[in-house]
CSV table of C-alpha atoms in Angstrom, one decimal:
chain,number,residue,atom,x,y,z
A,1,MET,CA,-12.6,-6.7,-19.5
A,2,PRO,CA,-11.6,-4.1,-16.9
A,3,SER,CA,-8.4,-2.2,-17.5
A,4,ARG,CA,-5.5,-3.5,-15.4
A,5,ASN,CA,-3.5,-1.1,-13.3
A,6,ALA,CA,-0.8,-1.5,-10.8
A,7,THR,CA,-0.5,-0.5,-7.2
A,8,TYR,CA,2.3,0.4,-4.9
A,9,GLU,CA,3.2,-0.3,-1.4
A,10,PRO,CA,5.0,2.8,0.0
A,11,TYR,CA,6.7,1.3,3.0
A,12,ARG,CA,10.4,0.5,2.6
A,13,ALA,CA,12.0,-2.4,4.5
A,14,ALA,CA,14.0,-0.1,6.7
A,15,PRO,CA,13.7,-0.7,10.5
A,16,GLU,CA,11.6,1.6,12.7
A,17,ALA,CA,13.3,3.4,15.5
A,18,ARG,CA,13.3,1.4,18.8
A,19,THR,CA,13.1,2.8,22.3
A,20,ALA,CA,15.7,2.0,24.9
A,21,GLN,CA,13.2,-0.1,26.9
A,22,THR,CA,12.2,-2.2,23.9
A,23,ARG,CA,15.4,-2.3,21.9
A,24,ALA,CA,15.9,-5.7,20.2
A,25,PRO,CA,18.8,-7.1,18.2
A,26,GLU,CA,18.5,-6.2,14.5
A,27,GLN,CA,17.5,-9.1,12.4
A,28,PRO,CA,18.7,-9.6,8.8
A,29,GLN,CA,15.2,-9.0,7.5
A,30,ASP,CA,15.0,-5.6,9.3
A,31,ARG,CA,17.5,-3.9,6.9
A,32,PHE,CA,16.7,-2.2,3.7
A,33,ARG,CA,16.0,-4.7,0.9
A,34,PRO,CA,17.4,-3.6,-2.5
A,35,ASP,CA,15.9,-6.6,-4.1
A,36,ILE,CA,12.4,-5.4,-3.1
A,37,GLU,CA,13.2,-1.9,-4.5
A,38,GLY,CA,14.3,-3.6,-7.7
A,39,LEU,CA,11.2,-5.8,-7.8
A,40,ARG,CA,9.1,-2.7,-7.6
A,41,ALA,CA,10.9,-1.4,-10.7
A,42,VAL,CA,10.1,-4.7,-12.5
A,43,ALA,CA,6.4,-4.4,-11.6
A,44,VAL,CA,6.0,-0.8,-12.6
A,45,LEU,CA,7.9,-1.3,-15.9
A,46,LEU,CA,5.6,-4.1,-16.8
A,47,VAL,CA,2.5,-2.1,-16.0
A,48,VAL,CA,3.6,1.0,-17.9
A,49,ALA,CA,4.7,-1.0,-20.9
A,50,ASN,CA,1.4,-2.7,-21.0
A,51,HIS,CA,-0.5,0.6,-20.8
A,52,ALA,CA,1.7,2.1,-23.5
A,53,GLY,CA,0.6,-0.8,-25.8
A,54,LEU,CA,4.1,-2.4,-26.2
A,55,GLY,CA,3.4,-5.8,-27.8
A,56,LEU,CA,5.9,-7.9,-25.8
A,57,VAL,CA,4.0,-7.6,-22.5
A,58,HIS,CA,0.3,-7.9,-23.2
A,59,GLY,CA,0.1,-9.4,-19.7
A,60,GLY,CA,2.0,-6.5,-18.0
A,61,TYR,CA,-1.1,-6.0,-15.8
A,62,VAL,CA,0.3,-8.8,-13.5
A,63,GLY,CA,2.5,-6.0,-12.0
A,64,VAL,CA,-0.5,-5.3,-9.8
A,65,ASP,CA,-0.2,-8.8,-8.2
A,66,VAL,CA,3.5,-8.3,-7.6
A,67,PHE,CA,2.8,-5.0,-5.8
A,68,PHE,CA,0.2,-6.6,-3.6
A,69,VAL,CA,2.6,-9.3,-2.5
A,70,ILE,CA,5.3,-6.7,-1.7
A,71,SER,CA,2.8,-4.7,0.2
A,72,GLY,CA,1.6,-7.6,2.3
A,73,PHE,CA,5.2,-8.5,3.1
A,74,LEU,CA,6.5,-5.1,4.2
A,75,ILE,CA,3.5,-4.0,6.2
A,76,THR,CA,3.2,-7.3,8.1
A,77,LEU,CA,6.9,-7.2,8.8
A,78,HIS,CA,6.5,-3.8,10.3
A,79,LEU,CA,3.3,-4.7,12.3
A,80,PHE,CA,4.5,-8.0,13.7
A,81,ARG,CA,7.9,-6.5,14.7
A,82,GLU,CA,6.1,-3.8,16.6
A,83,LEU,CA,3.8,-6.4,18.2
A,84,GLN,CA,6.8,-8.4,19.3
A,85,ARG,CA,8.6,-5.4,20.8
A,86,THR,CA,5.7,-3.8,22.7
A,87,GLY,CA,2.8,-6.3,22.8
A,88,ARG,CA,0.6,-3.9,20.9
A,89,ILE,CA,0.1,-2.1,17.7
A,90,GLY,CA,-0.1,1.7,17.6
A,91,PHE,CA,-3.0,2.1,15.2
A,92,GLY,CA,-3.0,5.9,15.2
A,93,ALA,CA,0.7,6.0,14.3
A,94,PHE,CA,0.3,3.2,11.7
A,95,TYR,CA,-2.5,4.9,9.8
A,96,GLY,CA,-0.8,8.3,10.3
A,97,ARG,CA,2.3,7.0,8.6
A,98,ARG,CA,0.3,5.6,5.7
A,99,ILE,CA,-1.6,8.9,5.3
A,100,VAL,CA,1.6,10.9,5.3
A,101,ARG,CA,3.2,8.6,2.7
A,102,LEU,CA,0.2,8.2,0.4
A,103,LEU,CA,-2.0,11.2,0.6
A,104,PRO,CA,0.2,14.2,-0.3
A,105,ALA,CA,1.3,12.9,-3.7
A,106,SER,CA,-2.0,11.3,-4.6
A,107,THR,CA,-3.9,14.5,-3.6
A,108,VAL,CA,-1.8,16.5,-6.0
A,109,VAL,CA,-2.4,14.0,-8.8
A,110,VAL,CA,-6.2,14.0,-8.2
A,111,ILE,CA,-6.4,17.8,-8.2
A,112,ALA,CA,-4.2,18.0,-11.4
A,113,THR,CA,-6.3,15.3,-13.1
A,114,VAL,CA,-9.6,16.9,-12.3
A,115,ALA,CA,-8.4,20.3,-13.5
A,116,ALA,CA,-7.1,18.9,-16.7
A,117,ALA,CA,-10.3,17.0,-17.3
A,118,TRP,CA,-12.4,20.1,-17.0
A,119,THR,CA,-10.0,21.9,-19.3
A,120,TRP,CA,-9.8,19.3,-22.2
A,121,MET,CA,-12.6,16.8,-21.7
A,122,SER,CA,-16.3,17.1,-22.4
A,123,PRO,CA,-18.5,18.3,-19.5
A,124,VAL,CA,-20.0,14.8,-19.2
A,125,GLN,CA,-16.6,13.1,-19.0
A,126,ALA,CA,-15.3,15.7,-16.6
A,127,LYS,CA,-18.3,15.2,-14.3
A,128,ALA,CA,-17.5,11.5,-14.2
A,129,VAL,CA,-13.9,12.2,-13.3
A,130,VAL,CA,-15.1,14.3,-10.4
A,131,PHE,CA,-17.1,11.4,-9.1
A,132,ASP,CA,-14.1,9.2,-9.5
A,133,ALA,CA,-12.0,11.7,-7.6
A,134,LEU,CA,-14.4,11.6,-4.7
A,135,SER,CA,-14.3,7.8,-4.7
A,136,ALA,CA,-10.6,7.7,-4.9
A,137,ALA,CA,-10.3,10.1,-1.9
A,138,ALA,CA,-12.5,7.8,0.2
A,139,TYR,CA,-10.6,4.7,-1.0
A,140,GLY,CA,-13.7,3.3,-2.5
A,141,ILE,CA,-13.1,3.7,-6.2
A,142,ASN,CA,-12.6,-0.1,-6.7
A,143,VAL,CA,-16.2,-0.6,-5.6
A,144,ARG,CA,-17.4,2.1,-8.0
A,145,LEU,CA,-15.4,0.5,-10.9
A,146,ALA,CA,-16.8,-2.9,-10.1
A,147,VAL,CA,-20.3,-1.6,-10.2
A,148,LEU,CA,-19.7,0.2,-13.5
A,149,GLY,CA,-18.0,-2.9,-14.9
A,150,THR,CA,-21.1,-5.0,-14.3
A,151,ASP,CA,-23.3,-2.6,-16.3
A,152,TYR,CA,-23.3,-3.6,-19.9
A,153,LEU,CA,-24.2,0.0,-20.9
A,154,SER,CA,-20.8,1.1,-19.6
A,155,ALA,CA,-18.9,-1.2,-21.9
A,156,GLU,CA,-18.1,1.5,-24.4
A,157,LEU,CA,-17.1,4.1,-21.9
A,158,GLU,CA,-13.6,5.5,-21.9
A,159,PRO,CA,-11.4,4.4,-18.9
A,160,SER,CA,-11.3,6.9,-16.2
A,161,PRO,CA,-8.0,8.9,-15.7
A,162,LEU,CA,-8.2,7.9,-12.0
A,163,GLN,CA,-9.0,4.3,-12.6
A,164,HIS,CA,-5.6,3.2,-11.3
A,165,PHE,CA,-6.5,4.3,-7.8
A,166,TRP,CA,-8.5,1.1,-7.4
A,167,SER,CA,-5.4,-0.8,-6.3
A,168,LEU,CA,-4.6,1.7,-3.6
A,169,ALA,CA,-8.2,1.3,-2.4
A,170,VAL,CA,-7.8,-2.5,-2.2
A,171,GLU,CA,-4.6,-2.1,-0.1
A,172,GLU,CA,-6.2,0.4,2.4
A,173,GLN,CA,-9.2,-1.8,2.8
A,174,PHE,CA,-7.0,-4.7,3.6
A,175,TYR,CA,-5.0,-2.7,6.1
A,176,PHE,CA,-8.1,-1.6,7.9
A,177,ILE,CA,-8.9,-5.3,8.6
A,178,TRP,CA,-5.5,-7.0,8.9
A,179,PRO,CA,-3.9,-5.1,11.9
A,180,LEU,CA,-7.1,-5.8,13.9
A,181,LEU,CA,-7.0,-9.4,12.9
A,182,LEU,CA,-3.3,-9.6,13.8
A,183,VAL,CA,-3.9,-8.3,17.3
A,184,ALA,CA,-6.9,-10.6,17.8
A,185,ALA,CA,-4.8,-13.6,16.7
A,186,ALA,CA,-2.0,-12.8,19.1
A,187,THR,CA,-3.7,-11.2,22.1
A,188,ARG,CA,-1.5,-12.6,24.8
A,189,ARG,CA,1.8,-12.8,23.0
A,190,ALA,CA,3.2,-12.2,19.5
A,191,SER,CA,2.5,-15.7,18.2
A,192,ARG,CA,3.6,-16.3,14.7
A,193,ARG,CA,1.6,-19.6,14.6
A,194,SER,CA,-1.7,-18.0,15.5
A,195,ALA,CA,-1.1,-15.1,13.0
A,196,ALA,CA,-0.1,-17.6,10.3
A,197,ILE,CA,-3.3,-19.6,10.9
A,198,ALA,CA,-5.4,-16.5,10.6
A,199,LEU,CA,-3.7,-15.5,7.4
A,200,THR,CA,-4.0,-18.9,5.9
A,201,LEU,CA,-7.7,-19.1,6.6
A,202,LEU,CA,-8.1,-15.6,5.2
A,203,GLY,CA,-6.1,-16.4,2.1
A,204,VAL,CA,-7.9,-19.7,1.4
A,205,VAL,CA,-11.3,-18.1,1.6
A,206,SER,CA,-10.3,-15.1,-0.5
A,207,PHE,CA,-8.7,-17.3,-3.2
A,208,ALA,CA,-11.8,-19.5,-3.4
A,209,VAL,CA,-13.9,-16.3,-3.9
A,210,CYS,CA,-11.4,-15.1,-6.5
A,211,VAL,CA,-11.6,-18.3,-8.6
A,212,TRP,CA,-15.4,-18.4,-8.4
A,213,GLN,CA,-16.0,-14.7,-9.1
A,214,THR,CA,-13.6,-14.7,-12.1
A,215,GLY,CA,-16.0,-17.1,-13.8
A,216,HIS,CA,-19.2,-15.4,-12.8
A,217,SER,CA,-18.5,-11.7,-12.3
A,218,GLN,CA,-15.0,-10.7,-13.4
A,219,PRO,CA,-15.2,-7.0,-12.6
A,220,TRP,CA,-15.9,-7.8,-9.0
A,221,ALA,CA,-13.1,-10.4,-9.0
A,222,TYR,CA,-10.7,-8.0,-10.5
A,223,PHE,CA,-11.5,-4.9,-8.4
A,224,GLY,CA,-12.8,-6.4,-5.2
A,225,ILE,CA,-10.9,-6.7,-1.9
A,226,GLN,CA,-12.7,-10.0,-1.3
A,227,ALA,CA,-10.9,-11.6,-4.3
A,228,ARG,CA,-7.6,-9.8,-3.9
A,229,ALA,CA,-6.9,-10.2,-0.2
A,230,TRP,CA,-5.2,-13.6,-0.7
A,231,GLU,CA,-2.4,-11.9,-2.7
A,232,LEU,CA,-1.6,-9.6,0.2
A,233,ALA,CA,-1.9,-12.5,2.6
A,234,ALA,CA,0.7,-14.4,0.6
A,235,GLY,CA,3.2,-11.7,1.2
A,236,ALA,CA,2.2,-11.4,4.8
A,237,LEU,CA,2.9,-15.2,5.3
A,238,VAL,CA,6.4,-14.7,3.9
A,239,ALA,CA,7.0,-11.9,6.5
A,240,LEU,CA,6.0,-14.2,9.3
A,241,ALA,CA,8.6,-16.8,8.1
A,242,ALA,CA,11.3,-14.2,7.4
A,243,GLU,CA,13.5,-15.1,10.4
A,244,ARG,CA,13.6,-18.8,9.3
A,245,LEU,CA,14.1,-17.9,5.7
A,246,ALA,CA,17.1,-15.7,6.6
A,247,LYS,CA,18.9,-18.8,7.8
A,248,ALA,CA,18.0,-21.0,4.8
A,249,ARG,CA,20.6,-22.0,2.2
A,250,GLY,CA,20.3,-22.5,-1.5
A,251,THR,CA,17.6,-19.7,-1.9
A,252,ALA,CA,19.4,-17.9,-4.7
A,253,ALA,CA,17.8,-20.2,-7.3
A,254,LEU,CA,14.4,-19.4,-5.9
A,255,THR,CA,14.8,-15.7,-6.7
A,256,TRP,CA,15.7,-16.3,-10.3
A,257,LEU,CA,12.8,-18.8,-10.7
A,258,GLY,CA,10.4,-16.3,-9.2
A,259,LEU,CA,11.6,-13.5,-11.5
A,260,ALA,CA,11.2,-15.8,-14.5
A,261,ALA,CA,7.6,-16.7,-13.4
A,262,ILE,CA,6.7,-13.0,-13.3
A,263,VAL,CA,8.2,-12.3,-16.7
A,264,ALA,CA,6.5,-15.4,-18.2
A,265,ALA,CA,3.1,-14.3,-16.9
A,266,ALA,CA,3.6,-10.9,-18.4
A,267,VAL,CA,4.6,-12.4,-21.8
A,268,MET,CA,2.0,-15.2,-22.0
A,269,PHE,CA,-1.1,-13.5,-20.6
A,270,ASP,CA,-3.2,-11.1,-22.6
A,271,GLU,CA,-6.6,-9.5,-22.5
A,272,THR,CA,-8.3,-12.8,-23.2
A,273,THR,CA,-6.8,-14.5,-20.1
A,274,ARG,CA,-9.4,-15.1,-17.4
A,275,PHE,CA,-7.8,-13.0,-14.7
A,276,PRO,CA,-7.2,-13.0,-11.8
A,277,GLY,CA,-8.6,-16.5,-11.0
A,278,MET,CA,-6.1,-19.4,-11.1
A,279,ALA,CA,-3.9,-17.5,-13.5
A,280,ALA,CA,-2.9,-15.1,-10.8
A,281,LEU,CA,-1.0,-17.9,-9.0
A,282,LEU,CA,1.9,-17.5,-11.5
A,283,PRO,CA,2.8,-13.9,-10.8
A,284,VAL,CA,1.9,-14.1,-7.1
A,285,GLY,CA,4.0,-17.2,-6.7
A,286,GLY,CA,6.8,-15.6,-8.6
A,287,ALA,CA,6.8,-12.6,-6.3
A,288,VAL,CA,6.7,-14.8,-3.2
A,289,LEU,CA,9.8,-16.7,-4.4
A,290,VAL,CA,11.7,-13.5,-5.1
A,291,ILE,CA,11.0,-12.0,-1.7
A,292,ALA,CA,11.4,-15.3,0.3
A,293,GLY,CA,14.6,-16.2,-1.4
A,294,GLY,CA,16.0,-12.7,-0.8
A,295,CYS,CA,15.6,-13.0,2.9
A,296,ALA,CA,18.9,-14.9,3.0
A,297,LYS,CA,20.8,-12.0,1.4
A,298,SER,CA,22.6,-14.3,-1.1
A,299,PRO,CA,24.7,-12.2,-3.5
A,300,LYS,CA,24.1,-14.9,-6.2
A,301,GLY,CA,20.4,-14.4,-6.4
A,302,ALA,CA,18.3,-12.1,-8.5
A,303,VAL,CA,19.4,-9.2,-6.3
A,304,ALA,CA,22.5,-9.0,-8.6
A,305,LEU,CA,20.1,-7.6,-11.2
A,306,LEU,CA,17.6,-5.9,-9.0
A,307,LYS,CA,20.1,-3.9,-7.1
A,308,THR,CA,21.7,-2.2,-10.1
A,309,PRO,CA,21.4,1.6,-10.1
A,310,PRO,CA,18.8,1.9,-12.9
A,311,MET,CA,16.5,-0.6,-11.2
A,312,GLN,CA,17.0,1.1,-7.8
A,313,ALA,CA,16.2,4.5,-9.4
A,314,ILE,CA,13.0,3.3,-11.1
A,315,GLY,CA,12.0,1.5,-7.9
A,316,LYS,CA,12.4,4.7,-5.9
A,317,LEU,CA,10.2,6.5,-8.4
A,318,SER,CA,7.7,3.7,-8.9
A,319,TYR,CA,4.9,5.1,-6.7
A,320,SER,CA,5.1,8.6,-8.3
A,321,TRP,CA,5.4,7.2,-11.8
A,322,TYR,CA,2.5,4.9,-11.1
A,323,LEU,CA,0.3,7.9,-10.0
A,324,TRP,CA,1.2,10.1,-13.0
A,325,HIS,CA,1.5,7.8,-16.0
A,326,TRP,CA,-2.1,6.7,-16.3
A,327,PRO,CA,-3.7,10.2,-16.2
A,328,ALA,CA,-1.1,11.3,-18.7
A,329,LEU,CA,-2.0,8.5,-21.1
A,330,MET,CA,-5.7,9.0,-20.7
A,331,LEU,CA,-5.6,12.8,-21.1
A,332,ALA,CA,-3.0,13.2,-23.8
A,333,PRO,CA,-5.4,12.3,-26.7
A,334,HIS,CA,-7.8,15.1,-25.5
A,335,VAL,CA,-4.9,17.6,-25.2
A,336,VAL,CA,-3.6,17.0,-28.8
A,337,GLY,CA,-7.0,16.4,-30.3
A,338,ALA,CA,-6.4,12.8,-31.4
A,339,GLU,CA,-10.0,11.5,-31.7
A,340,HIS,CA,-8.8,7.9,-32.4
A,341,GLY,CA,-6.2,7.8,-29.7
A,342,LEU,CA,-2.4,7.8,-29.8
A,343,GLY,CA,-0.1,5.4,-31.5
A,344,THR,CA,2.2,3.0,-29.7
A,345,TRP,CA,5.2,5.2,-29.9
A,346,ALA,CA,3.3,8.3,-28.9
A,347,LYS,CA,2.0,6.4,-25.9
A,348,ALA,CA,5.5,5.3,-25.0
A,349,ALA,CA,6.7,8.9,-25.2
A,350,VAL,CA,3.9,10.1,-23.0
A,351,ALA,CA,4.5,7.4,-20.4
A,352,ALA,CA,8.2,8.2,-20.4
A,353,GLY,CA,7.5,11.9,-20.2
A,354,SER,CA,5.4,11.3,-17.1
A,355,LEU,CA,8.7,10.5,-15.3
A,356,LEU,CA,9.2,14.3,-15.0
A,357,PRO,CA,6.2,15.1,-12.9
A,358,ALA,CA,6.8,11.9,-11.0
A,359,TRP,CA,10.3,13.1,-10.1
A,360,LEU,CA,9.1,16.6,-9.2
A,361,SER,CA,6.3,15.0,-7.1
A,362,LEU,CA,8.8,12.9,-5.2
A,363,LYS,CA,11.2,15.7,-4.5
A,364,LEU,CA,8.8,18.6,-3.8
A,365,VAL,CA,5.8,16.8,-2.3
A,366,GLU,CA,6.4,13.3,-1.0
A,367,ASN,CA,9.8,13.7,0.6
A,368,ARG,CA,9.1,17.1,2.1
A,369,VAL,CA,6.0,15.8,3.9
A,370,ARG,CA,7.2,12.3,4.6
A,371,PHE,CA,10.5,13.4,6.2
A,372,ASN,CA,9.0,16.5,7.9
A,373,PRO,CA,10.1,16.4,11.6
A,374,VAL,CA,6.6,17.1,12.7
A,375,PHE,CA,5.4,13.8,11.3
A,376,LYS,CA,8.5,11.9,12.1
A,377,ARG,CA,8.3,12.7,15.8
A,378,ARG,CA,4.6,12.0,16.1
A,379,PRO,CA,3.3,9.9,13.2
A,380,ARG,CA,-0.3,10.3,14.5
A,381,ARG,CA,-0.2,13.9,13.2
A,382,GLY,CA,-0.5,12.5,9.7
A,383,SER,CA,-4.2,12.4,10.3
A,384,ALA,CA,-4.2,16.1,9.6
A,385,TRP,CA,-4.7,15.0,6.0
A,386,ALA,CA,-8.1,13.8,7.2
A,387,PRO,CA,-10.2,15.5,4.5
A,388,CYS,CA,-8.5,13.2,2.0
A,389,SER,CA,-8.1,10.2,4.3
A,390,PRO,CA,-10.1,7.0,4.4
A,391,PRO,CA,-13.6,7.1,6.0
A,392,TRP,CA,-12.5,5.3,9.1
A,393,PRO,CA,-11.0,7.2,12.1
A,394,ALA,CA,-7.3,7.4,12.3
A,395,ALA,CA,-7.3,7.6,16.1
A,396,PRO,CA,-10.1,5.8,17.8
A,397,PRO,CA,-10.9,6.4,21.4
A,398,ARG,CA,-8.1,5.3,23.6
A,399,SER,CA,-9.4,5.1,27.1
A,400,SER,CA,-10.9,2.4,29.4
A,401,SER,CA,-10.2,-1.3,29.5
A,402,ALA,CA,-11.5,-1.8,25.9
A,403,CYS,CA,-8.4,0.0,24.6
A,404,ARG,CA,-6.1,-2.4,26.5
A,405,THR,CA,-8.1,-5.4,25.2
A,406,ARG,CA,-7.9,-4.3,21.5
A,407,CYS,CA,-4.2,-3.5,21.7
A,408,GLY,CA,-3.2,-6.7,23.4
A,409,ALA,CA,-2.9,-8.0,26.9
A,410,ARG,CA,0.7,-6.7,27.3
A,411,ALA,CA,-0.3,-3.1,26.6
A,412,PRO,CA,-0.3,-1.3,30.0
A,413,LEU,CA,-2.8,1.4,30.7
A,414,ARG,CA,-1.2,4.8,31.2
A,415,THR,CA,-1.4,6.0,34.8
A,416,PRO,CA,-1.6,9.7,35.7
A,417,ARG,CA,1.6,11.4,36.9
A,418,ARG,CA,0.0,12.2,40.2
A,419,PRO,CA,-3.1,10.5,41.6
A,420,SER,CA,-5.9,12.9,42.1
A,421,HIS,CA,-6.3,12.1,45.8
A,422,SER,CA,-2.7,13.1,46.5
A,423,ARG,CA,-2.9,16.4,44.9
A,424,THR,CA,-2.9,19.5,47.0
A,425,PRO,CA,-3.1,23.2,46.2
A,426,GLN,CA,0.6,23.5,46.8
A,427,THR,CA,1.6,20.7,44.3
A,428,THR,CA,-1.0,21.3,41.6
A,429,ARG,CA,0.3,23.6,38.8
A,430,PRO,CA,-2.3,26.1,37.4
A,431,ARG,CA,-2.9,25.8,33.7
A,432,ARG,CA,-2.1,28.8,31.5
A,433,ARG,CA,-5.0,30.7,30.1
A,434,GLY,CA,-5.9,29.6,26.6
A,435,SER,CA,-3.8,26.4,26.8
A,436,SER,CA,-5.1,23.0,26.0
A,437,LYS,CA,-4.1,19.5,27.0
A,438,ARG,CA,-1.7,17.7,24.8
A,439,PRO,CA,-3.1,14.5,23.5
A,440,GLY,CA,-1.9,11.6,25.5
A,441,SER,CA,0.2,8.8,24.0
A,442,GLY,CA,-2.1,6.0,25.1
A,443,CYS,CA,-2.1,2.6,23.4
A,444,TRP,CA,-3.7,4.0,20.2
A,445,SER,CA,-0.8,6.4,19.6
């Protein structure tokens, strides 16, 4: 059975800056959601405890499902809000923000892991880690792991120190498809109904594939985007209903029920559970209830627990901790020369110790790049990390009527400042020698 690792959605539920022309009244769901930050903490704690071998949470791998739901909710909330404001989606800015948020820290982890593998692992194992690093950089490691998982000769192989990047690959593959589908479903206006129909169809098909593949080819069901897309779609559907949920009453009980469902799945499931399949409904449904119930901002809900300072601190570190804890656990036996692996308490100590590089990564790498004014002013500049970015282009061509069609009917084509026929030698400014045109901010920016 494939090793189960968590993922993380980097976007917080804070609102994007609005221009004066498109300023809209702030909705309750636009503000920062401390319950979601705390839910991240719950998910990452379950995953780390499971990897450390703590007996109470044999099913802690369900944290991956919780993260997928969070990811689908937050990203769809951002995309649909932009579509409502402007009638289009800035794909270049969207992918640029994701690259800036994800790539710097993950690049540091990949480089450090490869260096440690060549130092302490055998040449054969280190070579395999290099191939995993290349797959992780291209967001295709989930496919590589699914292929290796279907080969019976690989059953005895040690898990890769970079295996946990599979979940990030699933997310990025989903977000290469979903923004395009969202625009196609609401070409004339930001229609929640059309977007919800598209999401529902996507989710139903993906869930059917998930159930079927779990019984016939579990590695592909576990690692494949085709069997995981329904979990992100579930969170996306909650985002489309966020405005109505914000006005609902009696939702506090739903958050506690959802949190209980997540914990129950972590306690009841183990390595013998046929997962994901039908079993994934329990943690996914629990995450949906927590997020949906939290839209109403009821102080009596699970937010009372999730907003506590310890949960907020762990939630803030969850992405970094997720990146560092798995390589630390996989490489530690090679560093100390433990041929038969580490004991439970030693694993717990290593997992807890990985909080230090996680904190350093957050402070010295993630925040410095993420909040750099260069990327804040022009998110599309995040594509400068292109050597480590996904294989698809961050900024497709943005000219001609095709650009307007893909971005939505309300996206106006940018007109030149002065028509060419009206220019005269007296009004045309000469370009400086060695200068270049600044890239325009067309509808793909």
